[in-house]
Coordinates of C-alpha atoms in Angstrom, one line a residue:
Chain A
M1 CA 48.5 -85.0 -13.8
A2 CA 49.6 -88.8 -13.1
T3 CA 52.9 -90.5 -14.1
T4 CA 54.0 -94.0 -13.8
T5 CA 57.3 -95.1 -12.8
R6 CA 59.7 -98.3 -13.7
D7 CA 58.8 -99.8 -10.4
S8 CA 56.7 -103.2 -10.7
E9 CA 53.9 -101.6 -9.1
P10 CA 52.9 -98.5 -11.1
K11 CA 53.2 -95.6 -9.0
V12 CA 51.0 -92.1 -9.0
V13 CA 53.3 -89.3 -8.6
K14 CA 51.5 -86.1 -8.1
A15 CA 53.2 -82.9 -9.9
V16 CA 52.9 -79.6 -8.0
R17 CA 49.8 -78.3 -9.2
R18 CA 49.8 -74.7 -10.3
K19 CA 46.8 -72.6 -8.9
R20 CA 45.2 -69.6 -9.7
T21 CA 44.6 -66.8 -7.0
A22 CA 41.1 -67.2 -5.8
P23 CA 39.1 -64.6 -6.5
E24 CA 38.3 -61.9 -3.4
R25 CA 34.7 -62.3 -3.6
T26 CA 32.0 -62.8 -0.9
A27 CA 28.7 -63.0 -2.9
P28 CA 27.8 -63.9 -6.4
E29 CA 27.7 -61.1 -9.0
R30 CA 24.4 -61.5 -11.3
N31 CA 24.1 -58.2 -12.5
M32 CA 26.8 -57.4 -15.0
T33 CA 25.9 -53.5 -15.2
A34 CA 25.8 -53.2 -11.6
M35 CA 29.2 -55.1 -11.5
L36 CA 30.8 -53.0 -13.7
R37 CA 29.6 -49.9 -11.9
G38 CA 31.3 -51.2 -9.0
K39 CA 27.9 -51.8 -7.0
S40 CA 25.9 -54.8 -5.9
P41 CA 22.4 -54.7 -7.2
P42 CA 19.8 -54.3 -4.7
G43 CA 19.4 -57.5 -2.7
Q44 CA 23.2 -58.4 -3.0
T45 CA 25.6 -57.5 -0.6
G46 CA 29.1 -58.2 0.3
S47 CA 30.5 -57.3 -2.8
R48 CA 34.3 -56.2 -2.6
R49 CA 34.0 -53.3 -4.9
G50 CA 32.9 -50.5 -2.9
G51 CA 32.5 -47.4 -5.9
A52 CA 35.2 -48.1 -8.4
P53 CA 34.8 -51.2 -10.1
S54 CA 37.9 -53.4 -10.1
M55 CA 36.4 -56.0 -12.9
P56 CA 37.5 -54.3 -16.4
V57 CA 34.4 -54.0 -18.9
P58 CA 34.2 -56.4 -21.4
P59 CA 33.6 -53.8 -24.4
G60 CA 33.3 -56.5 -27.3
A61 CA 35.4 -54.3 -29.2
P62 CA 37.8 -55.3 -32.1
A63 CA 40.3 -53.3 -33.3
Q64 CA 38.5 -52.2 -36.5
P65 CA 35.0 -50.5 -36.0
R66 CA 32.3 -52.8 -37.8
P67 CA 28.5 -52.5 -37.6
G68 CA 27.3 -54.1 -34.7
A69 CA 30.8 -54.4 -33.0
A70 CA 29.7 -52.4 -30.0
N71 CA 27.2 -54.7 -28.9
A72 CA 25.1 -55.6 -25.6
A73 CA 25.6 -59.0 -26.1
N74 CA 29.1 -59.2 -26.5
A75 CA 29.3 -56.8 -23.5
A76 CA 27.4 -59.0 -21.6
N77 CA 28.4 -62.4 -22.5
V78 CA 32.4 -62.2 -22.6
A79 CA 33.4 -64.0 -19.4
P80 CA 35.2 -61.8 -17.1
P81 CA 39.0 -62.2 -17.0
S82 CA 41.0 -63.2 -14.0
P83 CA 42.4 -60.6 -11.7
A84 CA 45.9 -61.4 -12.8
A85 CA 44.8 -60.4 -16.5
A86 CA 46.1 -57.6 -18.2
E87 CA 43.8 -54.8 -18.6
T88 CA 43.2 -53.9 -22.3
A89 CA 43.0 -50.0 -23.1
E90 CA 39.3 -50.6 -24.0
H91 CA 38.7 -52.3 -20.8
R92 CA 40.5 -49.5 -18.8
A93 CA 38.5 -46.7 -20.6
V94 CA 35.2 -47.9 -20.0
R95 CA 36.2 -48.5 -16.4
S96 CA 37.2 -45.3 -15.9
G97 CA 34.2 -44.2 -17.8
Y98 CA 32.0 -45.9 -15.3
E99 CA 34.2 -44.4 -12.2
L100 CA 33.3 -41.1 -13.7
C101 CA 30.1 -41.3 -14.1
E102 CA 29.6 -42.4 -10.6
A103 CA 31.7 -39.5 -9.5
A104 CA 29.5 -37.0 -11.3
I105 CA 26.2 -38.5 -9.9
R106 CA 27.6 -38.4 -6.6
R107 CA 28.4 -34.7 -7.1
G108 CA 24.8 -34.2 -8.7
Q109 CA 23.0 -35.9 -5.5
E110 CA 25.2 -33.6 -3.1
A111 CA 24.3 -30.4 -5.1
A112 CA 20.7 -31.6 -4.9
K113 CA 21.0 -31.9 -1.2
R114 CA 22.7 -28.5 -0.9
F115 CA 20.3 -26.8 -3.1
A116 CA 17.0 -28.6 -2.5
P117 CA 15.5 -26.1 0.1
N118 CA 16.4 -23.3 -1.7
L119 CA 14.5 -24.6 -5.0
A120 CA 11.7 -25.4 -2.8
D121 CA 11.2 -22.0 -1.8
V122 CA 11.5 -20.6 -5.1
T123 CA 8.9 -23.0 -6.5
S124 CA 6.4 -22.0 -3.9
T125 CA 6.9 -18.3 -4.6
L126 CA 6.5 -19.2 -8.2
K127 CA 3.3 -21.0 -7.4
E128 CA 2.1 -17.8 -6.0
A129 CA 2.6 -16.3 -9.5
P130 CA -0.8 -15.4 -11.0
G131 CA -0.3 -17.4 -14.2
A132 CA 0.7 -20.4 -12.2
K133 CA -2.0 -20.1 -9.7
E134 CA -4.9 -20.0 -12.4
A135 CA -3.5 -23.1 -14.1
L136 CA -3.3 -25.1 -11.0
G137 CA -6.7 -24.0 -10.1
M138 CA -8.0 -25.2 -13.5
A139 CA -6.8 -28.7 -13.0
E140 CA -8.0 -28.6 -9.6
G141 CA -11.5 -27.2 -10.6
A142 CA -11.6 -30.2 -13.1
L143 CA -10.9 -32.6 -10.6
R144 CA -13.4 -31.3 -8.3
V145 CA -16.2 -31.6 -10.6
W146 CA -15.3 -35.1 -11.2
A147 CA -15.1 -35.6 -7.8
D148 CA -18.8 -34.0 -7.1
L149 CA -20.0 -36.2 -9.7
A150 CA -18.4 -39.3 -9.0
T151 CA -19.8 -38.9 -5.0
A152 CA -23.4 -38.5 -6.6
W153 CA -23.0 -41.7 -8.6
M154 CA -21.8 -43.3 -5.5
R155 CA -24.8 -42.2 -3.3
A156 CA -27.0 -43.6 -5.6
V157 CA -25.1 -47.1 -6.2
M158 CA -23.8 -47.4 -2.5
P159 CA -27.4 -49.0 -1.4
L160 CA -27.0 -51.9 -3.6
A161 CA -23.3 -52.7 -2.5
P162 CA -23.3 -56.2 -0.1
A163 CA -22.7 -55.5 3.6
G164 CA -19.2 -55.2 4.7
F165 CA -18.2 -53.1 1.5
P166 CA -15.9 -50.5 2.2
D167 CA -17.5 -47.0 1.7
P168 CA -15.7 -45.3 -1.0
L169 CA -17.7 -41.9 0.0
K170 CA -15.0 -41.9 2.4
A171 CA -12.4 -41.6 -0.3
M172 CA -14.1 -39.0 -2.2
E173 CA -14.7 -37.0 0.8
A174 CA -11.1 -37.3 1.7
L175 CA -10.3 -35.9 -2.0
R176 CA -12.6 -33.2 -1.6
E177 CA -10.9 -32.1 1.4
A178 CA -7.3 -32.4 -0.4
L179 CA -8.8 -30.0 -3.2
S180 CA -10.1 -27.6 -0.8
G181 CA -6.7 -26.6 0.6
E182 CA -6.8 -28.3 3.6
A183 CA -5.2 -31.4 2.1
S184 CA -4.2 -33.3 5.3
G185 CA -2.7 -36.5 5.5
H186 CA -5.6 -37.1 8.0
A187 CA -7.8 -37.0 4.8
T188 CA -5.8 -39.3 2.5
G189 CA -5.1 -41.8 5.5
Q190 CA -9.1 -41.9 5.8
A191 CA -9.2 -42.3 2.0
T192 CA -6.9 -45.3 2.1
G193 CA -7.3 -46.7 5.9
H194 CA -3.8 -47.5 6.3
A195 CA -1.5 -44.1 6.8
T196 CA 0.8 -44.6 9.6
A197 CA 2.3 -42.1 12.1
A198 CA 6.0 -41.7 11.5
R199 CA 7.9 -41.7 14.7
G200 CA 4.6 -41.2 16.6
Q201 CA 3.9 -37.7 14.7
A202 CA 1.2 -37.6 12.3
I203 CA 2.2 -37.3 8.6
S204 CA 0.1 -34.7 6.5
F205 CA -0.3 -35.1 2.9
A206 CA -1.1 -32.6 0.0
V207 CA -2.2 -33.9 -3.6
E208 CA -1.7 -32.0 -6.5
V209 CA -3.2 -33.5 -9.5
L210 CA -2.3 -32.2 -13.0
S211 CA -4.5 -34.0 -15.3
A212 CA -7.0 -33.1 -18.2
R213 CA -9.2 -36.2 -17.3
P214 CA -10.6 -37.4 -13.7
A215 CA -8.2 -39.3 -11.7
R216 CA -8.4 -41.0 -8.4
V217 CA -5.3 -41.1 -6.2
A218 CA -5.3 -43.3 -3.4
F219 CA -1.9 -43.3 -0.9
E220 CA -1.0 -45.9 1.1
L221 CA 1.5 -46.5 3.8
S222 CA 1.2 -49.7 5.8
R223 CA 4.3 -49.1 8.3
E224 CA 6.3 -46.3 10.0
V225 CA 8.7 -44.3 7.5
D226 CA 11.1 -41.6 7.5
V227 CA 9.2 -39.3 5.0
A228 CA 12.5 -37.8 3.6
A229 CA 13.2 -41.3 2.5
L230 CA 9.7 -41.8 0.5
A231 CA 10.0 -42.6 -3.1
V232 CA 7.7 -44.1 -5.5
Q233 CA 8.3 -46.7 -8.5
P234 CA 6.6 -45.9 -11.7
L235 CA 3.1 -46.8 -11.7
Q236 CA 2.3 -50.1 -13.8
S237 CA -1.1 -50.9 -15.2
L238 CA -2.8 -53.3 -13.6
D239 CA -4.9 -54.9 -16.5
R240 CA -1.4 -56.5 -17.7
D241 CA -1.9 -54.8 -21.0
P242 CA 1.8 -54.5 -22.2
A243 CA 0.8 -51.7 -24.7
K244 CA -0.1 -49.6 -21.8
P245 CA 2.8 -47.5 -21.2
A246 CA 3.7 -46.9 -17.1
L247 CA 2.5 -43.8 -15.6
L248 CA 5.8 -41.8 -14.7
G249 CA 4.6 -38.5 -13.5
V250 CA 4.4 -38.8 -9.9
E251 CA 6.7 -37.3 -7.4
L252 CA 7.0 -36.9 -3.9
H253 CA 8.2 -33.9 -2.3
P254 CA 8.8 -34.4 1.6
S255 CA 8.7 -31.2 3.7
K256 CA 11.9 -29.5 5.3
D257 CA 10.6 -30.8 8.6
G258 CA 10.0 -34.4 7.5
R259 CA 6.2 -34.2 8.7
S260 CA 4.3 -33.5 5.4
V261 CA 4.8 -34.8 1.9
E262 CA 3.6 -33.6 -1.2
I263 CA 2.4 -35.6 -3.9
V264 CA 2.2 -34.5 -7.4
V265 CA 0.7 -36.6 -10.0
A266 CA 1.1 -35.6 -13.8
I267 CA -1.0 -37.5 -16.3
A268 CA 0.2 -37.3 -19.8
G269 CA -2.8 -36.6 -22.3
A270 CA -2.0 -39.9 -24.1
Q271 CA -2.0 -41.8 -21.0
P272 CA -4.4 -44.6 -21.6
P273 CA -7.4 -44.8 -19.1
G274 CA -6.8 -47.8 -16.3
R275 CA -6.1 -48.5 -12.8
Y276 CA -2.1 -48.0 -12.0
L277 CA -0.3 -49.1 -9.0
G278 CA 3.1 -48.0 -8.0
A279 CA 5.1 -49.3 -4.8
V280 CA 6.0 -46.8 -2.4
Y281 CA 9.5 -47.6 -0.7
D282 CA 12.0 -46.1 1.6
K283 CA 15.2 -45.4 -0.7
V284 CA 17.6 -45.5 2.3
S285 CA 16.8 -48.9 3.6
G286 CA 15.3 -50.2 0.2
T287 CA 12.1 -51.7 1.7
L288 CA 8.6 -51.4 0.8
V289 CA 6.3 -49.3 2.7
G290 CA 3.2 -48.9 0.9
G291 CA 1.8 -47.9 -2.6
L292 CA 0.1 -45.3 -4.6
T293 CA -3.0 -46.0 -7.2
I294 CA -4.2 -44.2 -9.6
D295 CA -7.6 -44.9 -11.3
L296 CA -7.7 -42.8 -14.4
K297 CA -10.8 -42.4 -16.3
A298 CA -11.2 -42.0 -20.2
Chain B
M1 CA 16.5 -52.5 -32.9
A2 CA 18.1 -54.5 -35.7
R3 CA 21.7 -53.7 -36.8
G4 CA 22.4 -52.3 -40.1
N5 CA 19.4 -50.0 -39.7
S6 CA 20.5 -47.6 -37.3
G7 CA 21.9 -45.2 -40.1
H8 CA 18.4 -45.0 -41.7
I9 CA 16.3 -44.2 -38.5
V10 CA 18.8 -41.9 -37.1
T11 CA 18.7 -39.8 -40.2
E12 CA 14.9 -40.0 -40.7
V13 CA 14.3 -38.8 -37.0
L14 CA 17.2 -36.2 -37.0
A15 CA 15.8 -34.6 -40.1
E16 CA 12.0 -34.7 -38.5
Y17 CA 13.1 -33.5 -35.0
G18 CA 15.9 -31.1 -36.5
A19 CA 13.1 -29.2 -38.8
R20 CA 10.9 -28.9 -35.7
A21 CA 13.1 -27.6 -33.6
R22 CA 14.7 -25.3 -36.3
S23 CA 11.0 -24.0 -37.1
L24 CA 10.5 -22.6 -33.5
L25 CA 14.4 -21.7 -33.1
V26 CA 14.1 -18.9 -35.8
T27 CA 11.4 -17.4 -33.7
Y28 CA 13.8 -16.4 -31.1
L29 CA 16.1 -14.7 -33.5
P30 CA 15.3 -11.1 -33.0
D31 CA 14.5 -9.4 -36.3
A32 CA 15.6 -5.8 -35.1
E33 CA 18.7 -3.5 -35.0
P34 CA 21.7 -3.6 -34.5
R35 CA 21.4 -6.0 -37.4
R36 CA 25.0 -5.9 -38.9
Y37 CA 27.1 -6.8 -36.0
L38 CA 24.7 -8.6 -34.0
Y39 CA 21.4 -9.7 -34.9
D40 CA 22.1 -11.2 -38.4
L41 CA 25.3 -12.7 -37.1
V42 CA 23.4 -14.1 -34.5
A43 CA 21.4 -16.0 -37.0
D44 CA 24.4 -17.3 -38.9
Y45 CA 25.7 -20.4 -37.3
P46 CA 21.9 -21.8 -36.6
S47 CA 21.4 -21.3 -40.3
R48 CA 24.1 -23.3 -41.4
G49 CA 22.5 -26.4 -40.6
G50 CA 24.3 -29.2 -38.7
R51 CA 22.7 -32.2 -37.3
A52 CA 20.4 -31.1 -34.8
M53 CA 21.3 -34.0 -32.6
R54 CA 20.9 -32.1 -29.3
P55 CA 17.3 -31.2 -29.8
S56 CA 16.4 -34.5 -31.4
L57 CA 18.0 -36.3 -28.7
C58 CA 15.5 -34.1 -26.0
L59 CA 12.4 -34.7 -28.1
A60 CA 13.0 -38.3 -28.5
T61 CA 13.6 -38.9 -25.2
A62 CA 10.5 -37.2 -24.0
R63 CA 8.7 -38.9 -26.6
A64 CA 10.2 -42.3 -25.6
F65 CA 9.0 -41.6 -22.1
G66 CA 5.6 -41.0 -23.0
G67 CA 5.5 -37.5 -23.1
S68 CA 4.7 -35.3 -26.0
A69 CA 7.5 -33.5 -28.3
E70 CA 5.4 -30.3 -27.9
R71 CA 6.1 -30.1 -24.3
A72 CA 9.8 -30.5 -24.7
L73 CA 10.4 -28.3 -28.1
H74 CA 11.0 -25.1 -26.1
T75 CA 13.8 -26.9 -24.2
A76 CA 15.1 -28.3 -27.2
V77 CA 15.3 -24.9 -28.6
S78 CA 17.2 -23.5 -25.8
I79 CA 19.6 -26.5 -26.0
E80 CA 20.3 -25.6 -29.7
L81 CA 20.7 -22.0 -29.2
F82 CA 23.2 -22.5 -26.1
H83 CA 25.1 -25.0 -28.6
N84 CA 25.3 -22.5 -31.3
A85 CA 26.7 -19.9 -28.5
L86 CA 29.3 -22.5 -27.3
L87 CA 30.7 -23.1 -31.1
I88 CA 31.3 -19.5 -31.7
H89 CA 33.3 -19.5 -28.4
D90 CA 34.8 -22.6 -28.9
D91 CA 36.0 -21.7 -32.3
V92 CA 37.6 -18.4 -30.8
E93 CA 39.4 -20.2 -28.0
D94 CA 40.7 -22.8 -30.5
E95 CA 41.3 -20.7 -33.2
S96 CA 39.2 -22.5 -35.6
Q97 CA 39.1 -21.5 -39.1
T98 CA 36.1 -23.4 -40.6
R99 CA 32.8 -24.4 -39.1
R100 CA 30.0 -26.2 -41.3
G101 CA 31.8 -25.6 -44.3
K102 CA 32.2 -21.8 -43.8
P103 CA 34.8 -19.5 -42.2
T104 CA 34.2 -19.3 -38.7
M105 CA 32.4 -16.1 -36.8
H106 CA 35.7 -14.7 -35.8
A107 CA 37.6 -15.3 -39.1
L108 CA 34.8 -13.4 -40.9
H109 CA 34.3 -10.8 -38.3
G110 CA 36.8 -10.5 -35.8
V111 CA 37.1 -11.8 -32.4
P112 CA 35.4 -8.8 -30.4
V113 CA 32.2 -9.3 -32.5
A114 CA 32.6 -13.0 -32.1
V115 CA 32.5 -13.3 -28.7
N116 CA 29.4 -10.6 -28.5
V117 CA 27.5 -12.8 -30.9
G118 CA 28.3 -15.7 -28.7
D119 CA 27.0 -14.2 -25.6
T120 CA 24.1 -12.8 -27.2
L121 CA 23.0 -16.5 -28.3
T122 CA 23.8 -17.5 -24.8
L123 CA 21.2 -15.0 -23.6
L124 CA 18.7 -15.7 -26.2
S125 CA 19.0 -19.4 -25.2
L126 CA 17.3 -18.3 -21.4
R127 CA 14.0 -17.1 -23.3
P128 CA 12.8 -20.5 -24.4
L129 CA 13.2 -21.5 -20.7
F130 CA 11.4 -18.9 -19.0
D131 CA 8.5 -19.7 -21.9
N132 CA 8.5 -23.3 -20.5
V133 CA 6.4 -21.7 -17.3
R134 CA 3.2 -21.9 -19.4
T135 CA 3.3 -25.4 -20.6
L136 CA 5.4 -27.1 -17.7
G137 CA 4.5 -25.1 -14.9
P138 CA 6.7 -23.6 -12.2
R139 CA 8.3 -26.4 -10.4
L140 CA 9.2 -28.2 -13.6
T141 CA 10.5 -25.2 -15.3
M142 CA 12.7 -24.4 -12.5
R143 CA 14.0 -28.1 -12.6
I144 CA 14.9 -27.7 -16.2
V145 CA 16.6 -24.3 -15.5
E146 CA 18.3 -26.3 -12.7
E147 CA 19.8 -29.0 -14.9
T148 CA 20.6 -26.5 -17.6
E149 CA 22.7 -24.3 -14.9
R150 CA 24.7 -27.7 -14.0
M151 CA 25.0 -28.4 -18.0
A152 CA 26.6 -25.1 -18.8
R153 CA 29.0 -25.2 -15.5
E154 CA 30.2 -28.9 -16.7
S155 CA 30.7 -27.6 -20.0
A156 CA 32.7 -24.5 -19.0
E157 CA 35.0 -26.9 -16.5
G158 CA 35.5 -29.4 -19.3
Q159 CA 36.6 -26.4 -21.8
A160 CA 38.9 -25.0 -18.9
L161 CA 40.4 -28.4 -18.7
E162 CA 41.4 -28.4 -22.2
L163 CA 42.6 -25.2 -22.4
G164 CA 44.8 -25.6 -19.4
W165 CA 46.6 -28.4 -20.8
R166 CA 47.3 -26.5 -23.9
M167 CA 48.2 -23.3 -21.9
D168 CA 50.7 -25.3 -19.7
N169 CA 51.8 -27.7 -22.5
K170 CA 50.7 -30.5 -20.4
P171 CA 52.9 -33.9 -21.2
D172 CA 51.3 -36.2 -18.9
V173 CA 47.7 -36.0 -19.7
S174 CA 46.1 -39.7 -19.1
E175 CA 43.4 -41.3 -21.0
T176 CA 41.1 -40.8 -17.8
D177 CA 41.8 -37.2 -17.9
Y178 CA 40.7 -37.1 -21.3
L179 CA 37.6 -38.9 -20.6
E180 CA 37.1 -36.8 -17.9
M181 CA 37.3 -33.9 -19.9
V182 CA 34.9 -35.2 -22.7
L183 CA 32.3 -35.8 -20.0
K184 CA 32.4 -32.2 -19.1
K185 CA 33.0 -30.6 -22.3
T186 CA 31.1 -32.8 -24.6
C187 CA 28.9 -35.4 -22.9
W188 CA 26.7 -33.2 -21.0
L189 CA 25.8 -30.6 -23.6
A190 CA 25.5 -33.5 -26.5
C191 CA 23.9 -36.0 -25.3
I192 CA 23.2 -36.1 -21.1
H193 CA 21.2 -32.8 -20.6
P194 CA 18.8 -33.1 -23.7
M195 CA 17.9 -36.5 -22.7
R196 CA 17.6 -35.8 -19.1
T197 CA 15.3 -32.9 -19.5
G198 CA 13.4 -34.6 -21.9
A199 CA 12.9 -37.5 -19.4
L200 CA 12.0 -35.1 -16.9
I201 CA 9.6 -33.3 -19.0
A202 CA 7.7 -36.4 -20.1
T203 CA 7.7 -37.4 -16.5
N204 CA 6.5 -34.2 -14.6
G205 CA 10.2 -34.6 -13.1
G206 CA 9.3 -37.8 -11.6
H207 CA 12.1 -40.1 -13.7
D208 CA 15.4 -41.2 -12.0
V209 CA 17.8 -39.8 -14.3
D210 CA 21.1 -41.1 -13.2
P211 CA 21.0 -44.2 -15.7
I212 CA 20.8 -41.5 -18.4
L213 CA 24.1 -39.8 -17.3
R214 CA 25.5 -43.0 -17.6
Y215 CA 24.4 -43.9 -21.4
G216 CA 25.1 -40.2 -22.2
F217 CA 28.7 -40.3 -21.2
F218 CA 29.4 -43.5 -23.5
L219 CA 27.4 -42.2 -26.1
G220 CA 28.9 -38.8 -25.8
A221 CA 32.4 -40.4 -25.4
A222 CA 31.8 -42.5 -28.5
F223 CA 31.0 -39.5 -30.4
Q224 CA 33.5 -37.3 -29.6
I225 CA 36.5 -40.1 -30.2
Q226 CA 34.9 -40.6 -33.7
D227 CA 35.0 -36.8 -33.9
D228 CA 38.5 -36.4 -33.2
L229 CA 39.1 -39.2 -35.6
L230 CA 37.2 -37.8 -38.6
N231 CA 39.5 -34.8 -37.9
L232 CA 42.2 -36.8 -39.0
I233 CA 41.1 -39.1 -41.6
G234 CA 37.6 -37.9 -42.3
D235 CA 36.2 -36.7 -45.6
A236 CA 36.6 -32.8 -45.5
K237 CA 33.5 -32.3 -47.5
S238 CA 31.0 -33.9 -44.7
Y239 CA 33.2 -33.2 -42.1
G240 CA 32.6 -29.5 -42.2
K241 CA 35.6 -28.3 -40.0
E242 CA 39.5 -28.2 -41.5
L243 CA 41.1 -31.6 -41.5
G244 CA 44.1 -31.8 -39.2
G245 CA 43.0 -28.7 -37.3
D246 CA 43.3 -30.7 -34.2
L247 CA 47.1 -31.2 -34.6
Y248 CA 47.7 -27.8 -35.1
E249 CA 45.8 -26.7 -31.8
G250 CA 47.9 -29.3 -30.2
K251 CA 44.5 -30.7 -28.9
R252 CA 44.8 -33.6 -26.6
T253 CA 43.0 -36.4 -28.1
L254 CA 43.4 -40.1 -27.6
M255 CA 45.7 -40.3 -30.9
L256 CA 47.8 -37.7 -29.5
I257 CA 47.9 -38.9 -25.8
H258 CA 48.8 -42.5 -27.2
V259 CA 52.1 -41.2 -29.2
L260 CA 53.0 -39.4 -26.2
Q261 CA 52.9 -42.4 -23.9
Q262 CA 54.4 -44.7 -26.7
A263 CA 57.1 -42.4 -28.1
T264 CA 60.9 -42.7 -27.4
P265 CA 62.6 -40.0 -25.0
A266 CA 63.8 -38.0 -28.0
E267 CA 60.3 -38.2 -29.9
R268 CA 58.7 -37.2 -26.9
E269 CA 61.0 -34.3 -26.3
R270 CA 60.2 -33.0 -30.1
L271 CA 56.4 -33.5 -29.5
L272 CA 56.5 -31.1 -26.5
R273 CA 58.3 -28.7 -28.4
F274 CA 56.0 -28.9 -31.4
L275 CA 53.2 -28.4 -29.3
A276 CA 54.5 -25.7 -27.4
I277 CA 54.7 -23.7 -30.6
P278 CA 51.4 -21.3 -31.4
R279 CA 49.2 -23.0 -33.9
A280 CA 49.7 -20.2 -36.5
E281 CA 53.7 -20.8 -36.3
K282 CA 53.6 -24.6 -36.5
P283 CA 55.5 -25.6 -39.3
E284 CA 53.2 -28.1 -41.7
S285 CA 56.5 -30.3 -41.7
D286 CA 56.2 -31.0 -38.0
V287 CA 52.2 -31.4 -38.3
R288 CA 53.1 -34.4 -41.0
W289 CA 56.1 -36.1 -38.8
L290 CA 53.4 -36.0 -35.5
R291 CA 50.5 -37.9 -38.1
K292 CA 53.2 -40.2 -39.2
R293 CA 54.0 -41.2 -35.6
M294 CA 50.2 -41.7 -35.0
D295 CA 50.2 -44.2 -37.8
A296 CA 53.5 -45.9 -36.7
Y297 CA 52.3 -46.1 -33.0
G298 CA 48.8 -47.4 -34.1
A299 CA 47.2 -44.5 -32.4
I300 CA 44.1 -44.6 -34.8
E301 CA 43.4 -48.3 -34.3
H302 CA 43.9 -48.0 -30.5
A303 CA 41.3 -44.8 -30.5
R304 CA 38.7 -46.9 -32.9
S305 CA 38.7 -49.9 -30.3
V306 CA 38.2 -47.4 -27.6
A307 CA 35.5 -45.5 -29.3
N308 CA 34.1 -49.0 -30.4
A309 CA 34.2 -50.1 -26.5
M310 CA 32.2 -46.9 -25.4
S311 CA 29.7 -47.5 -28.0
G312 CA 29.1 -51.2 -26.7
A313 CA 28.8 -49.7 -23.3
A314 CA 26.3 -47.3 -24.5
T315 CA 24.4 -50.1 -25.4
V316 CA 24.3 -51.9 -22.5
E317 CA 23.3 -48.8 -20.6
I318 CA 20.7 -47.7 -22.9
A319 CA 19.0 -51.0 -21.8
N320 CA 18.9 -49.4 -18.2
V321 CA 17.6 -46.2 -19.3
F322 CA 14.5 -47.7 -20.9
R323 CA 13.5 -50.8 -18.5
G324 CA 10.2 -51.0 -18.3
V325 CA 9.2 -48.3 -20.9
P326 CA 7.5 -49.8 -24.2
A327 CA 9.0 -50.1 -27.5
S328 CA 8.7 -46.9 -30.0
R329 CA 10.3 -45.6 -32.8
D330 CA 11.8 -42.9 -30.4
R331 CA 13.3 -45.4 -28.4
D332 CA 14.9 -47.2 -31.5
F333 CA 15.9 -44.0 -32.2
L334 CA 18.1 -43.5 -29.2
E335 CA 18.9 -47.0 -29.2
A336 CA 20.2 -46.7 -32.8
L337 CA 22.4 -43.9 -31.7
A338 CA 24.8 -46.4 -29.8
T339 CA 25.9 -47.4 -33.2
W340 CA 25.6 -44.7 -35.3
V341 CA 27.9 -42.4 -33.6
I342 CA 30.7 -44.6 -34.7
E343 CA 29.7 -45.2 -38.3
R344 CA 29.1 -41.8 -39.0
T345 CA 31.6 -40.3 -41.6

């Protein structure tokens, strides 16, 4: 604001400027829902929020219910109020809701850690049950037949391949070895040619495929990893067809001693054929450590 | 999902999946003796209808994630059986008189028989989970059992919170306390568990189910607040329970908490005296007085606003649940529920 005085020379007088307290922020918040949950999205650090969100959620809720009032666009686009602004009942309720959810998620994760070994014991016992063994045997049998046929086909066509072409027969041998019950990481490592040891020790792999159709599984690790922290993202189709759903039925089960990992691949009957690729990452450090590829036949 | 279309798709999917679940559910109801005081009564609540929201959520989530409804059907049936078991026990604990438009189980047959029927329905809900082994395999079956155990524990803890407030005539229940109770008592069974199990079945246990907890909470909370509102201002015929029953029960709803927080010291004292009176002895004049205080302090509008906010948050969270998942009718249904829960009458 500027004012003039009665002096011949106009004089500018600066009024005391009222300033709002600067928000305590050390990094930009670009992900609205992560902000509301009180944690920074991956890749962003330094948020002042450690667990409980201190910013009320903009609920976009009028006093009267109306169709469309509860609307994501409203929720995402309302400018966050200043810290000094009074928190409305709706903001307070939604903030409390997020805090309760985060607490429930933490409780679940703690319980999972506590009970996971017991569950693994129970499931391994159940796998020995006659019915379960037969079901798994059928799936493995189907895959074995496919592996035999594919190997024969590759033996026929490999002489036509140019010099230096990677030998897919090694991958087939690895798959056969896995199906034979050895299921060793050495075998899978040969299949991809990249599996590495963690902390100087060999990691062994077991692959369990539950599929009505032939499927080739390649698991690749490009660096040393802590097996217990391994996770895989949903496998996306490589042919960029938006109609093809992601292949979601993949689990990685690290052993208690951290020296082996079991890969379980369950393929739904309706999953379209094609090549699917998912990133394998370290969920503790959030870094990419490899990939899992599945070729699903028609 | 276009707005204004939510009611249609929700009604349509609930009818379809509800019928599917019911057709398998009846096969788990024993056709055997003793009928008069057990198995005929076990079939009573399930045969009264209901929206079948829980099994539908399970089936729709399984399909939305690329799985088949068939693989999730036994789990959906287990959830519906367990829900019916809890309804019978809840009616006893809340001294409710009407359920799905008819007298409650204990009102018809007495508390001892009703408790035993509820226990039996709980046991019967386990059988479809065991039968999952044939279709899901041992590992995933165990995972679903583990999820069921957590849901049951959360539900019992939520009920204990609410019962404790009433037993102790707790005067200072906050809205956060209420939401925690709703998360445990309502949201786990009504939304979180059906959706988590559906997603796990579709992905053979490979899906991160944490985002579903957030969506399930906000959806369930909006559902519960709307349910509490309908208890006060709903249509008696479509509501299916006695109108105003929550006031007689002294149930700590958002509306009651709001009045307790806004009331003058004299009003608060009167209100706490009223809440301490057993349900059957509560004077009707006091119930009318409490209802008027709710209007005077804008408690109904306040609860509507919070329900709307919960619905808004659910709409945000469903996008996180389905990131990368292709569009489908089942996904549309699950998205539409966020609005439908506060629009239903």
